[in-house]
Amino acid sequence: MIRNILALAFNDLAVALKNKTIYLILFIPLFVFVSLKLLDRTDGDIGKIRIGLLQHYAYAPQITGSVKAAEKIMEVTWVQNEEEGTRLLQEKKIDGVLLSNEKEPGSLALLVLKKESLPTLAIVESFSALQKAAEGSSTSWITDIKTLHEGSIQRQTLPTWILMLVLLVGFIILPAQVAEEKEKKLLLALLQTPIREVQWLIAKVIMGMVLTMMAILFLHLLGRFTVVNLFDYIAFIMAGSFCFSAYGVFLGFLCRNQASARTIGVLFYLPHLLPSALSDFSQKLTVVAPLLPSYQFYEPLKAILLEDGRAGNMSFELVYLFLVGSFTFYLSYLLMKRRWLM
Amino acid sequence: MQLEILNLTKLYDQKRGLQPTSFVVKKGELIAVVGHNGAGKSTLLKMLANWILPDSGQVTIDGIDLKNRTAVVKKVGFVPEVPNLFDFFSVEYNLKLFAFLFQTPFPRVDEILREFNLLAFRKNKIQELSKGLKQRVNIGRALLADPPVLLFDEPTSGLDFEMTKELYRLLHTIHEAGKTILFTSHRPEEIKSLATRIMVLHKGSLVFDGSPQKYFQSEVHENLYA
């Protein structure tokens, strides 16, 4: 009995090795390890606080003096105006900007990316401590917190959910479907008809785009999320779904069967999802993530959904997504012409 | 209709595949391609069906190169060994989908269903059918565009004695209707009375090409199957 169980277990392992499932066992811990290395702020230690101060604003001498004295924990960047501060904030070169609070003259407003974030908490705590040390009074220097990312916490997570949906269709659903058609020789059956290779590829990409858009629409209806710049939003969703659908079809062409396609799908899904979604929390990831098309989709999406950004300012990202999609589409076409792994 | 095969070659390694092979198929022939497993029979048929790209050589049908897939696709129908149909859809859906892609009018689907005794199963999903029925649907699909040449790869594989007999009857009927047929088999005795010509492949090389009478008297049959 044990002999049989062992034989079957070894056979299952051999199958897992053959269809590349076992690679996930190695890849996921390795990926988590690398991602954790790239996260530069762990256990609540956010390192130096990078604060922006306006050059032409007359901060109280206690404030500037305290900030100067706290140079070990605080790095000051002097900015020309609020616009420059906002730009550096968006580029994640600073964690917050101290502005004049118009509602309460004499006090300060803190401009940050997100209210509910580790850097915001660190800035508020540090300034509270500095203020107590300098003045000993309980009146806080910072009396208001403004955020660049508008909306509730649910809305702030929306770009991440959308990225997940787009990548799910692109890297999990489509490669498996393409590989299934190859595995069952259905694609070859279709190529026995007068259809052209490019027609089949376009149909697959359209299917991926439709699935993605349906899922996003459903998410919006369920969450009652509205979009201010609807046209810009649709343009990016279409560019992203085209890019990742074409990418997914290409991944399907690299596999002989569905099991391999699922494995390779996960291998691509995680690296595309996590660095983009985690780049908010890590300087190192902000450097690496732009290489990924998922980041070029996620950042504009975030700007459109949370900062009322316009697609006109994001033409690089649009072109990038379109080029990646077109390139992978062309590679799929070449593989299909060569009857790759069919 | 004339199918010309000139130095067609496909080698997976030095031993397996098909060595340079040339022959001509004339209208109305019913050719059995015979050989042991691994002789290169399926490789030959798959290349004729454009499933596999050859390493070298040329195939033309009525002078049109087979590489021009969309131009010849309605001239050659291929029935693979394992039926490749959309399992989770009905018989009718499968035939209509391919009829649509072939730009064949839908009444042709009804004709096929009738000719192949599939009317009772038209609403059944492919996955619910027996292997024999699936094979009938597969043959029906290959005939949708009414191609003059039909290729059958091991059409009786996995079928019992009765179903094998029925399939050979079907091949005979299709041939009688004026089609040119090439089919593979590794059991030459079974196709004795069916084929008009026998081609024998051995280790990737064409070692016999002639009438069934000549084949069964030849040393090739003796050496390979005795």
Coordinates of C-alpha atoms in Angstrom, one line a residue:
Chain A
M1 CA 0.0 0.0 0.0
I2 CA 2.7 2.5 1.0
R3 CA 4.7 1.5 -2.1
N4 CA 1.7 2.4 -4.3
I5 CA 1.2 5.7 -2.4
L6 CA 4.8 6.6 -2.8
A7 CA 4.8 5.7 -6.5
L8 CA 1.7 7.8 -7.1
A9 CA 3.2 10.7 -5.1
F10 CA 6.4 10.5 -7.1
N11 CA 4.4 10.4 -10.3
D12 CA 2.4 13.5 -9.2
L13 CA 5.7 15.3 -8.5
A14 CA 7.0 14.3 -11.9
V15 CA 3.8 15.7 -13.5
A16 CA 4.2 18.9 -11.5
L17 CA 7.8 19.2 -12.7
K18 CA 6.8 18.4 -16.3
N19 CA 4.0 21.0 -16.4
K20 CA 6.1 23.5 -14.6
T21 CA 3.8 23.8 -11.6
I22 CA 6.7 23.1 -9.3
Y23 CA 8.4 26.3 -10.5
L24 CA 5.8 28.2 -8.4
I25 CA 7.0 26.6 -5.3
L26 CA 10.5 28.0 -6.0
F27 CA 9.4 31.2 -7.5
I28 CA 6.9 32.6 -5.0
P29 CA 9.2 32.5 -1.9
L30 CA 12.0 33.9 -4.1
F31 CA 9.7 36.6 -5.3
V32 CA 8.5 37.5 -1.8
F33 CA 12.2 37.6 -0.6
V34 CA 13.2 40.0 -3.4
S35 CA 10.1 42.1 -2.9
L36 CA 10.8 42.4 0.8
K37 CA 14.4 43.4 0.1
L38 CA 13.0 46.2 -2.2
L39 CA 10.6 47.4 0.5
D40 CA 12.8 50.0 2.3
R41 CA 10.5 50.7 5.1
T42 CA 9.7 47.8 7.4
D43 CA 8.4 47.4 10.9
G44 CA 7.2 51.0 10.9
D45 CA 10.7 52.4 10.6
I46 CA 10.3 54.8 7.7
G47 CA 13.8 56.2 7.9
K48 CA 14.3 60.0 7.3
I49 CA 11.2 62.1 6.9
R50 CA 11.5 64.1 3.6
I51 CA 9.6 67.3 4.1
G52 CA 9.1 70.1 1.6
L53 CA 9.1 73.8 2.8
L54 CA 8.0 76.8 0.7
Q55 CA 10.9 79.1 -0.1
H56 CA 8.7 82.3 0.0
Y57 CA 6.7 81.5 3.1
A58 CA 7.7 82.9 6.4
Y59 CA 7.6 79.9 8.7
A60 CA 7.8 80.6 12.5
P61 CA 11.5 80.7 13.6
Q62 CA 10.7 77.9 16.1
I63 CA 9.6 75.7 13.2
T64 CA 12.6 76.2 11.0
G65 CA 14.9 76.0 14.0
S66 CA 13.4 72.7 15.2
V67 CA 13.5 71.2 11.7
K68 CA 17.1 72.2 11.3
A69 CA 18.0 70.7 14.7
A70 CA 16.2 67.5 13.7
E71 CA 18.4 66.9 10.6
K72 CA 19.1 63.4 11.7
I73 CA 15.5 62.4 11.3
M74 CA 14.3 65.0 8.8
E75 CA 15.5 66.0 5.3
V76 CA 14.3 69.4 4.1
T77 CA 13.7 70.3 0.5
W78 CA 13.0 73.9 -0.3
V79 CA 10.4 74.2 -3.0
Q80 CA 9.5 77.3 -5.1
N81 CA 5.8 77.0 -4.6
E82 CA 2.9 74.6 -3.9
E83 CA 2.9 73.3 -7.5
E84 CA 6.5 72.2 -7.2
G85 CA 5.8 70.6 -3.9
T86 CA 2.9 68.7 -5.4
R87 CA 5.0 67.5 -8.3
L88 CA 7.8 66.3 -5.9
L89 CA 5.1 64.6 -3.8
Q90 CA 3.7 62.8 -6.8
E91 CA 7.2 61.7 -7.9
K92 CA 7.7 60.4 -4.3
K93 CA 10.8 62.6 -3.8
I94 CA 9.3 64.0 -0.6
D95 CA 6.7 62.7 1.9
G96 CA 4.9 66.0 2.6
V97 CA 4.8 69.7 2.1
L98 CA 4.1 72.3 4.8
L99 CA 1.8 75.0 3.6
S100 CA 0.0 77.9 5.2
N101 CA -3.4 76.8 6.5
E102 CA -5.8 79.3 5.0
K103 CA -8.6 78.3 7.3
E104 CA -6.6 78.9 10.4
P105 CA -4.1 81.7 9.8
G106 CA -0.7 81.3 11.6
S107 CA -0.9 77.5 11.6
L108 CA 0.2 75.0 9.0
A109 CA -1.5 72.5 6.7
L110 CA 0.3 69.4 5.7
L111 CA 0.0 68.2 2.1
V112 CA 0.5 64.5 1.6
L113 CA -0.3 61.8 -0.9
K114 CA -2.5 59.8 1.4
K115 CA -3.8 60.6 4.8
E116 CA -3.8 56.9 6.0
S117 CA -0.2 56.2 5.4
L118 CA 3.0 55.6 7.3
P119 CA 4.9 58.7 6.1
T120 CA 1.9 61.0 7.1
L121 CA 1.8 59.5 10.6
A122 CA 5.5 59.9 11.0
I123 CA 5.4 63.5 9.9
V124 CA 2.6 64.4 12.3
E125 CA 4.2 62.6 15.2
S126 CA 7.6 64.1 14.6
F127 CA 6.2 67.7 14.3
S128 CA 4.2 67.2 17.4
A129 CA 7.3 66.1 19.3
L130 CA 9.4 68.9 17.9
Q131 CA 6.7 71.5 18.8
K132 CA 6.4 70.2 22.3
A133 CA 10.2 70.3 22.7
A134 CA 10.4 73.8 21.3
E135 CA 7.4 75.4 22.9
G136 CA 6.1 73.0 25.4
S137 CA 2.5 74.0 24.6
S138 CA -0.2 71.7 23.3
T139 CA -1.2 73.9 20.3
S140 CA -0.2 72.0 17.2
W141 CA 1.8 73.6 14.4
I142 CA 0.0 71.4 11.9
T143 CA -3.8 72.0 12.1
D144 CA -4.9 70.5 8.8
I145 CA -3.9 67.6 6.5
K146 CA -4.7 67.9 2.8
T147 CA -4.3 64.9 0.5
L148 CA -3.5 64.7 -3.2
H149 CA -5.5 61.4 -3.4
E150 CA -9.1 62.4 -3.1
G151 CA -11.9 60.1 -1.9
S152 CA -12.5 57.5 0.7
I153 CA -10.2 54.6 1.6
Q154 CA -12.4 52.4 -0.6
R155 CA -11.8 54.7 -3.6
Q156 CA -8.1 54.8 -2.9
T157 CA -7.8 51.1 -3.3
L158 CA -9.7 51.2 -6.6
P159 CA -6.6 51.5 -8.9
T160 CA -5.1 48.4 -7.2
W161 CA -8.3 46.4 -7.7
I162 CA -8.5 47.4 -11.4
L163 CA -4.8 46.5 -11.9
M164 CA -5.6 43.1 -10.4
L165 CA -8.5 42.6 -12.7
V166 CA -6.6 43.6 -15.8
L167 CA -3.7 41.4 -14.9
L168 CA -6.0 38.5 -14.0
V169 CA -7.6 38.5 -17.4
G170 CA -4.2 39.1 -19.1
F171 CA -2.0 36.6 -17.3
I172 CA -4.3 34.0 -15.9
I173 CA -7.4 33.6 -18.1
L174 CA -6.0 34.3 -21.6
P175 CA -2.9 32.2 -21.5
A176 CA -4.9 29.2 -20.2
Q177 CA -7.5 29.6 -22.9
V178 CA -4.9 30.0 -25.7
A179 CA -3.0 26.9 -24.4
E180 CA -6.2 24.9 -24.2
E181 CA -7.0 25.7 -27.8
K182 CA -3.5 24.5 -28.7
E183 CA -3.6 21.5 -26.5
K184 CA -6.9 20.2 -27.9
K185 CA -5.8 21.1 -31.4
L186 CA -8.8 23.5 -31.7
L187 CA -6.6 26.2 -33.0
L188 CA -5.3 23.9 -35.8
A189 CA -8.9 23.0 -36.6
L190 CA -9.7 26.7 -36.9
L191 CA -6.7 27.1 -39.2
Q192 CA -8.2 24.5 -41.5
T193 CA -10.7 27.2 -42.4
P194 CA -10.0 30.3 -44.5
I195 CA -9.5 32.5 -41.4
R196 CA -6.2 34.3 -41.1
E197 CA -3.8 34.0 -38.2
V198 CA -4.2 37.7 -37.5
Q199 CA -8.0 37.4 -37.3
W200 CA -7.7 34.8 -34.6
L201 CA -5.3 36.9 -32.7
I202 CA -7.4 40.0 -32.9
A203 CA -10.4 38.0 -31.8
K204 CA -8.5 36.7 -28.7
V205 CA -7.3 40.2 -27.8
I206 CA -10.8 41.7 -28.2
M207 CA -12.1 38.9 -26.0
G208 CA -9.6 39.8 -23.3
M209 CA -10.4 43.5 -23.6
V210 CA -14.2 42.8 -23.3
L211 CA -13.7 40.6 -20.3
T212 CA -11.5 43.2 -18.6
M213 CA -14.0 46.0 -19.3
M214 CA -16.9 44.0 -18.2
A215 CA -15.2 43.2 -14.9
I216 CA -14.2 46.9 -14.4
L217 CA -17.8 48.1 -15.2
F218 CA -19.2 45.5 -12.7
L219 CA -16.8 46.8 -10.1
H220 CA -17.9 50.4 -10.7
L221 CA -21.5 49.4 -10.5
L222 CA -21.1 47.5 -7.3
G223 CA -19.0 50.1 -5.6
R224 CA -20.8 53.0 -7.1
F225 CA -17.5 54.6 -8.1
T226 CA -17.8 57.6 -10.3
V227 CA -15.1 59.0 -12.6
V228 CA -14.7 62.7 -13.4
N229 CA -12.5 62.4 -16.5
L230 CA -14.4 59.5 -18.0
F231 CA -12.9 59.7 -21.5
D232 CA -9.4 59.7 -20.2
Y233 CA -10.3 56.8 -17.9
I234 CA -11.7 54.7 -20.8
A235 CA -8.7 55.5 -22.9
F236 CA -6.4 54.1 -20.3
I237 CA -8.5 51.1 -19.6
M238 CA -8.6 50.3 -23.3
A239 CA -4.8 50.8 -23.7
G240 CA -4.1 48.7 -20.6
S241 CA -6.5 45.9 -21.5
F242 CA -5.1 45.8 -25.1
C243 CA -1.5 45.7 -23.7
F244 CA -2.2 42.9 -21.2
S245 CA -4.5 40.9 -23.4
A246 CA -1.9 40.8 -26.2
Y247 CA 0.7 40.0 -23.6
G248 CA -1.5 37.1 -22.2
V249 CA -2.0 35.6 -25.7
F250 CA 1.7 35.7 -26.2
L251 CA 2.3 33.8 -22.9
G252 CA -0.3 31.3 -24.0
F253 CA 1.8 30.7 -27.1
L254 CA 4.8 29.9 -25.0
C255 CA 3.0 26.9 -23.4
R256 CA 2.0 23.5 -24.7
N257 CA -0.9 22.9 -22.2
Q258 CA -3.1 24.6 -19.7
A259 CA -1.2 23.6 -16.6
S260 CA 2.0 25.3 -18.0
A261 CA 0.0 28.3 -19.0
R262 CA -1.4 28.7 -15.5
T263 CA 2.0 28.5 -14.0
I264 CA 3.6 30.9 -16.4
G265 CA 0.6 33.2 -15.8
V266 CA 1.2 33.3 -12.1
L267 CA 5.0 33.8 -12.7
F268 CA 4.1 37.0 -14.7
Y269 CA 1.1 38.0 -12.6
L270 CA 2.9 38.5 -9.3
P271 CA 5.9 40.6 -10.5
H272 CA 3.6 42.8 -12.4
L273 CA 1.1 43.3 -9.6
L274 CA 3.2 43.7 -6.5
P275 CA 5.9 46.2 -7.5
S276 CA 3.3 48.5 -9.0
A277 CA 0.9 48.3 -6.1
L278 CA 3.7 48.5 -3.5
S279 CA 5.6 51.3 -5.1
D280 CA 3.6 53.7 -2.9
F281 CA 5.5 52.4 0.1
S282 CA 9.0 52.0 -1.3
Q283 CA 11.5 54.3 -2.8
K284 CA 13.5 51.3 -4.2
L285 CA 10.4 49.9 -5.9
T286 CA 9.6 53.3 -7.3
V287 CA 12.9 53.0 -9.2
V288 CA 12.3 49.4 -10.4
A289 CA 8.6 49.4 -11.1
P290 CA 8.5 51.9 -14.0
L291 CA 10.1 49.2 -16.2
L292 CA 7.0 47.2 -15.9
P293 CA 4.0 47.9 -18.2
S294 CA 1.7 47.3 -15.2
Y295 CA 3.3 50.4 -13.5
Q296 CA 2.7 52.5 -16.6
F297 CA -0.9 51.5 -16.4
Y298 CA -1.3 51.8 -12.6
E299 CA 0.2 55.2 -12.1
P300 CA -1.9 57.1 -14.7
L301 CA -5.0 55.2 -13.5
K302 CA -4.3 56.4 -9.9
A303 CA -3.8 59.9 -11.2
I304 CA -7.1 59.8 -13.1
L305 CA -9.1 58.2 -10.4
L306 CA -7.7 60.0 -7.4
E307 CA -6.3 63.2 -8.6
D308 CA -8.6 63.9 -11.5
G309 CA -5.6 63.6 -13.9
R310 CA -5.9 63.9 -17.6
A311 CA -4.7 61.4 -20.3
G312 CA -3.2 64.3 -22.2
N313 CA -0.4 64.5 -19.6
M314 CA 0.2 60.8 -19.8
S315 CA 1.0 60.3 -23.5
F316 CA 4.2 58.5 -22.7
E317 CA 2.4 55.9 -20.7
L318 CA -0.3 55.4 -23.4
V319 CA 2.3 55.0 -26.1
Y320 CA 4.3 52.6 -23.8
L321 CA 1.3 50.4 -23.2
F322 CA 0.4 50.4 -26.9
L323 CA 3.9 49.5 -28.0
V324 CA 4.2 46.6 -25.5
G325 CA 0.8 45.3 -26.6
S326 CA 1.7 45.6 -30.3
F327 CA 5.1 44.0 -29.8
T328 CA 3.7 41.0 -27.9
F329 CA 0.9 40.7 -30.6
Y330 CA 3.6 40.5 -33.3
L331 CA 5.5 37.9 -31.4
S332 CA 2.3 35.8 -31.0
Y333 CA 1.8 36.2 -34.8
L334 CA 5.3 34.9 -35.5
L335 CA 4.8 31.9 -33.1
M336 CA 1.4 31.1 -34.6
K337 CA 2.9 31.2 -38.2
R338 CA 5.5 28.7 -37.1
R339 CA 2.9 26.5 -35.4
W340 CA 4.9 26.9 -32.2
L341 CA 4.2 24.0 -29.7
M342 CA 1.0 23.1 -31.5
Chain B
M1 CA -7.5 17.9 -59.2
Q2 CA -3.9 16.8 -58.7
L3 CA -1.8 16.8 -55.5
E4 CA 1.9 16.9 -56.1
I5 CA 4.4 16.2 -53.4
L6 CA 8.0 16.9 -54.1
N7 CA 10.9 16.1 -51.7
L8 CA 8.7 16.7 -48.7
T9 CA 10.9 16.4 -45.6
K10 CA 10.4 16.7 -41.8
L11 CA 13.0 15.3 -39.4
Y12 CA 12.5 15.6 -35.6
D13 CA 15.9 14.0 -35.2
Q14 CA 18.1 11.8 -37.4
K15 CA 15.8 8.8 -37.1
R16 CA 12.2 10.1 -36.7
G17 CA 10.0 12.0 -39.1
L18 CA 9.8 11.8 -42.9
Q19 CA 12.8 11.6 -45.3
P20 CA 12.5 13.4 -48.6
T21 CA 9.4 11.9 -50.2
S22 CA 7.8 12.6 -53.6
F23 CA 4.6 11.3 -55.2
V24 CA 1.6 12.4 -57.1
V25 CA -2.1 11.9 -56.1
K26 CA -4.6 11.8 -58.9
K27 CA -8.3 12.6 -58.7
G28 CA -10.5 9.8 -57.4
E29 CA -7.7 7.8 -55.8
L30 CA -8.2 6.2 -52.4
I31 CA -4.8 5.8 -51.0
A32 CA -3.9 3.9 -47.8
V33 CA -0.6 5.1 -46.2
V34 CA 0.6 2.1 -44.3
G35 CA 3.4 1.6 -41.8
H36 CA 4.3 0.8 -38.3
N37 CA 4.1 3.4 -35.5
G38 CA 6.7 6.1 -36.0
A39 CA 7.0 5.4 -39.7
G40 CA 6.1 9.0 -40.6
K41 CA 2.5 8.4 -41.7
S42 CA 0.9 11.1 -39.5
T43 CA 3.8 13.5 -40.1
L44 CA 3.1 13.2 -43.9
L45 CA -0.6 13.8 -43.5
K46 CA -0.2 16.6 -41.0
M47 CA 2.2 18.4 -43.4
L48 CA -0.4 17.9 -46.2
A49 CA -3.0 19.4 -43.8
N50 CA -0.7 22.4 -43.0
W51 CA -0.6 21.3 -39.3
I52 CA 3.2 20.8 -39.4
L53 CA 5.5 22.9 -41.5
P54 CA 8.0 20.9 -43.5
D55 CA 11.7 21.3 -43.2
S56 CA 11.9 21.4 -47.0
G57 CA 10.1 20.3 -50.1
Q58 CA 6.9 21.5 -51.8
V59 CA 3.3 20.4 -52.0
T60 CA 1.0 21.8 -54.7
I61 CA -2.7 21.2 -55.3
D62 CA -3.7 22.1 -58.8
G63 CA -0.5 24.1 -59.1
I64 CA -1.2 26.2 -55.9
D65 CA 1.5 25.9 -53.2
L66 CA 0.2 24.6 -49.9
K67 CA 2.0 27.4 -48.2
N68 CA -0.7 29.6 -49.5
R69 CA -3.0 28.3 -46.7
T70 CA -6.1 30.4 -47.3
A71 CA -6.1 29.6 -51.0
V72 CA -5.9 25.8 -50.6
V73 CA -7.8 25.4 -47.3
K74 CA -11.1 24.6 -49.0
K75 CA -9.4 22.0 -51.2
V76 CA -8.1 19.8 -48.5
G77 CA -10.1 18.5 -45.5
F78 CA -8.3 16.8 -42.6
V79 CA -9.7 14.4 -40.1
P80 CA -7.2 14.0 -37.2
E81 CA -6.8 10.8 -35.2
V82 CA -8.3 12.5 -32.1
P83 CA -11.5 14.5 -32.8
N84 CA -10.7 18.2 -32.2
L85 CA -14.1 19.7 -31.5
F86 CA -15.3 22.3 -29.0
D87 CA -16.4 19.7 -26.4
F88 CA -18.7 21.9 -24.4
F89 CA -20.8 22.9 -27.4
S90 CA -23.4 20.9 -29.3
V91 CA -22.8 19.0 -32.5
E92 CA -24.9 21.6 -34.4
Y93 CA -23.0 24.5 -32.9
N94 CA -19.7 23.0 -33.9
L95 CA -20.8 22.4 -37.4
K96 CA -22.4 25.8 -37.8
L97 CA -19.3 27.6 -36.4
F98 CA -17.1 25.9 -39.0
A99 CA -19.7 26.4 -41.7
F100 CA -19.7 30.1 -40.9
L101 CA -15.9 30.2 -41.1
F102 CA -15.9 28.3 -44.4
Q103 CA -18.6 30.7 -45.6
T104 CA -20.8 27.6 -46.3
P105 CA -24.5 28.1 -46.2
F106 CA -26.1 26.7 -43.0
P107 CA -28.4 24.2 -45.0
R108 CA -25.2 22.3 -45.7
V109 CA -25.0 21.6 -41.9
D110 CA -28.4 19.9 -42.1
E111 CA -27.2 17.9 -45.1
I112 CA -24.2 16.7 -43.2
L113 CA -26.3 15.9 -40.1
R114 CA -28.6 13.8 -42.3
E115 CA -25.8 12.1 -44.3
F116 CA -23.9 11.1 -41.2
N117 CA -27.0 10.0 -39.1
L118 CA -26.3 12.8 -36.6
L119 CA -29.8 14.4 -36.6
A120 CA -30.7 12.7 -33.3
F121 CA -27.6 14.1 -31.7
R122 CA -27.6 17.6 -33.1
K123 CA -28.3 19.2 -29.7
N124 CA -26.0 16.9 -27.8
K125 CA -22.7 18.3 -26.5
I126 CA -19.6 16.7 -28.1
Q127 CA -18.4 15.6 -24.7
E128 CA -21.5 13.4 -24.3
L129 CA -20.8 11.5 -27.5
S130 CA -19.0 8.2 -28.0
K131 CA -15.7 8.2 -29.9
G132 CA -17.4 6.8 -33.0
L133 CA -20.0 9.6 -33.0
K134 CA -17.3 12.2 -32.4
Q135 CA -15.4 10.8 -35.3
R136 CA -18.5 11.1 -37.5
V137 CA -18.9 14.8 -36.5
N138 CA -15.2 15.3 -37.3
I139 CA -15.6 13.8 -40.7
G140 CA -18.8 15.8 -41.3
R141 CA -16.9 19.0 -40.4
A142 CA -14.1 18.2 -42.8
L143 CA -16.7 17.8 -45.6
L144 CA -18.5 21.1 -44.9
A145 CA -16.7 23.0 -47.5
D146 CA -16.9 20.0 -49.9
P147 CA -13.1 19.7 -50.5
P148 CA -12.0 17.5 -53.3
V149 CA -9.2 15.9 -51.2
L150 CA -9.7 14.3 -47.7
L151 CA -7.0 13.2 -45.4
F152 CA -7.8 10.8 -42.5
D153 CA -5.2 10.1 -39.9
E154 CA -5.7 6.7 -38.3
P155 CA -9.5 7.0 -38.6
T156 CA -10.2 3.7 -36.9
S157 CA -7.9 4.3 -33.9
G158 CA -9.8 3.4 -30.7
L159 CA -12.8 2.1 -32.5
D160 CA -14.2 -1.4 -32.0
F161 CA -14.7 -3.9 -34.8
E162 CA -18.2 -2.9 -35.7
M163 CA -17.4 0.8 -35.7
T164 CA -14.3 0.2 -37.7
K165 CA -16.4 -1.6 -40.3
E166 CA -18.9 1.3 -40.3
L167 CA -16.1 3.8 -40.8
Y168 CA -14.6 2.0 -43.7
R169 CA -18.1 1.9 -45.2
L170 CA -18.3 5.6 -44.8
L171 CA -14.9 6.1 -46.4
H172 CA -16.1 4.0 -49.3
T173 CA -19.2 6.1 -49.7
I174 CA -17.3 9.3 -49.6
H175 CA -14.9 7.9 -52.2
E176 CA -17.8 6.8 -54.4
A177 CA -19.1 10.4 -54.2
G178 CA -15.9 11.4 -56.1
K179 CA -13.5 12.5 -53.4
T180 CA -9.8 11.8 -53.4
I181 CA -8.8 10.2 -50.1
L182 CA -5.6 9.6 -48.3
F183 CA -5.7 7.7 -45.0
T184 CA -3.2 6.1 -42.7
S185 CA -3.4 2.7 -41.1
H186 CA -1.1 0.3 -39.5
R187 CA -3.2 -2.7 -40.3
P188 CA -2.9 -3.3 -44.0
E189 CA -5.1 -6.4 -44.0
E190 CA -8.1 -4.3 -43.0
I191 CA -7.9 -2.0 -46.0
K192 CA -7.2 -4.7 -48.6
S193 CA -10.5 -4.3 -50.4
L194 CA -10.9 -0.6 -49.8
A195 CA -7.8 1.1 -51.1
T196 CA -7.0 1.7 -54.8
R197 CA -3.4 2.4 -54.0
I198 CA -1.1 1.5 -51.1
M199 CA 1.9 3.5 -50.0
V200 CA 4.2 2.0 -47.4
L201 CA 6.4 4.1 -45.1
H202 CA 9.1 2.6 -43.1
K203 CA 11.4 4.6 -40.8
G204 CA 10.4 7.7 -42.6
S205 CA 11.0 6.5 -46.1
L206 CA 8.6 5.5 -48.8
V207 CA 9.4 1.8 -49.5
F208 CA 6.4 0.8 -51.6
D209 CA 3.9 2.6 -53.8
G210 CA 1.5 0.6 -55.9
S211 CA -1.8 -1.3 -56.2
P212 CA -3.1 -3.4 -53.2
Q213 CA -2.7 -6.6 -55.3
K214 CA 1.0 -5.9 -55.9
Y215 CA 1.6 -4.9 -52.3
F216 CA 0.2 -8.1 -50.9
Q217 CA 2.4 -10.1 -53.2
S218 CA 5.5 -8.0 -52.5
E219 CA 8.4 -8.7 -50.2
V220 CA 7.7 -5.4 -48.4
H221 CA 4.5 -6.8 -46.9
E222 CA 6.3 -10.0 -46.1
N223 CA 9.1 -8.3 -44.4
L224 CA 7.0 -5.7 -42.4
Y225 CA 3.9 -7.6 -41.5
A226 CA 4.5 -11.4 -41.9

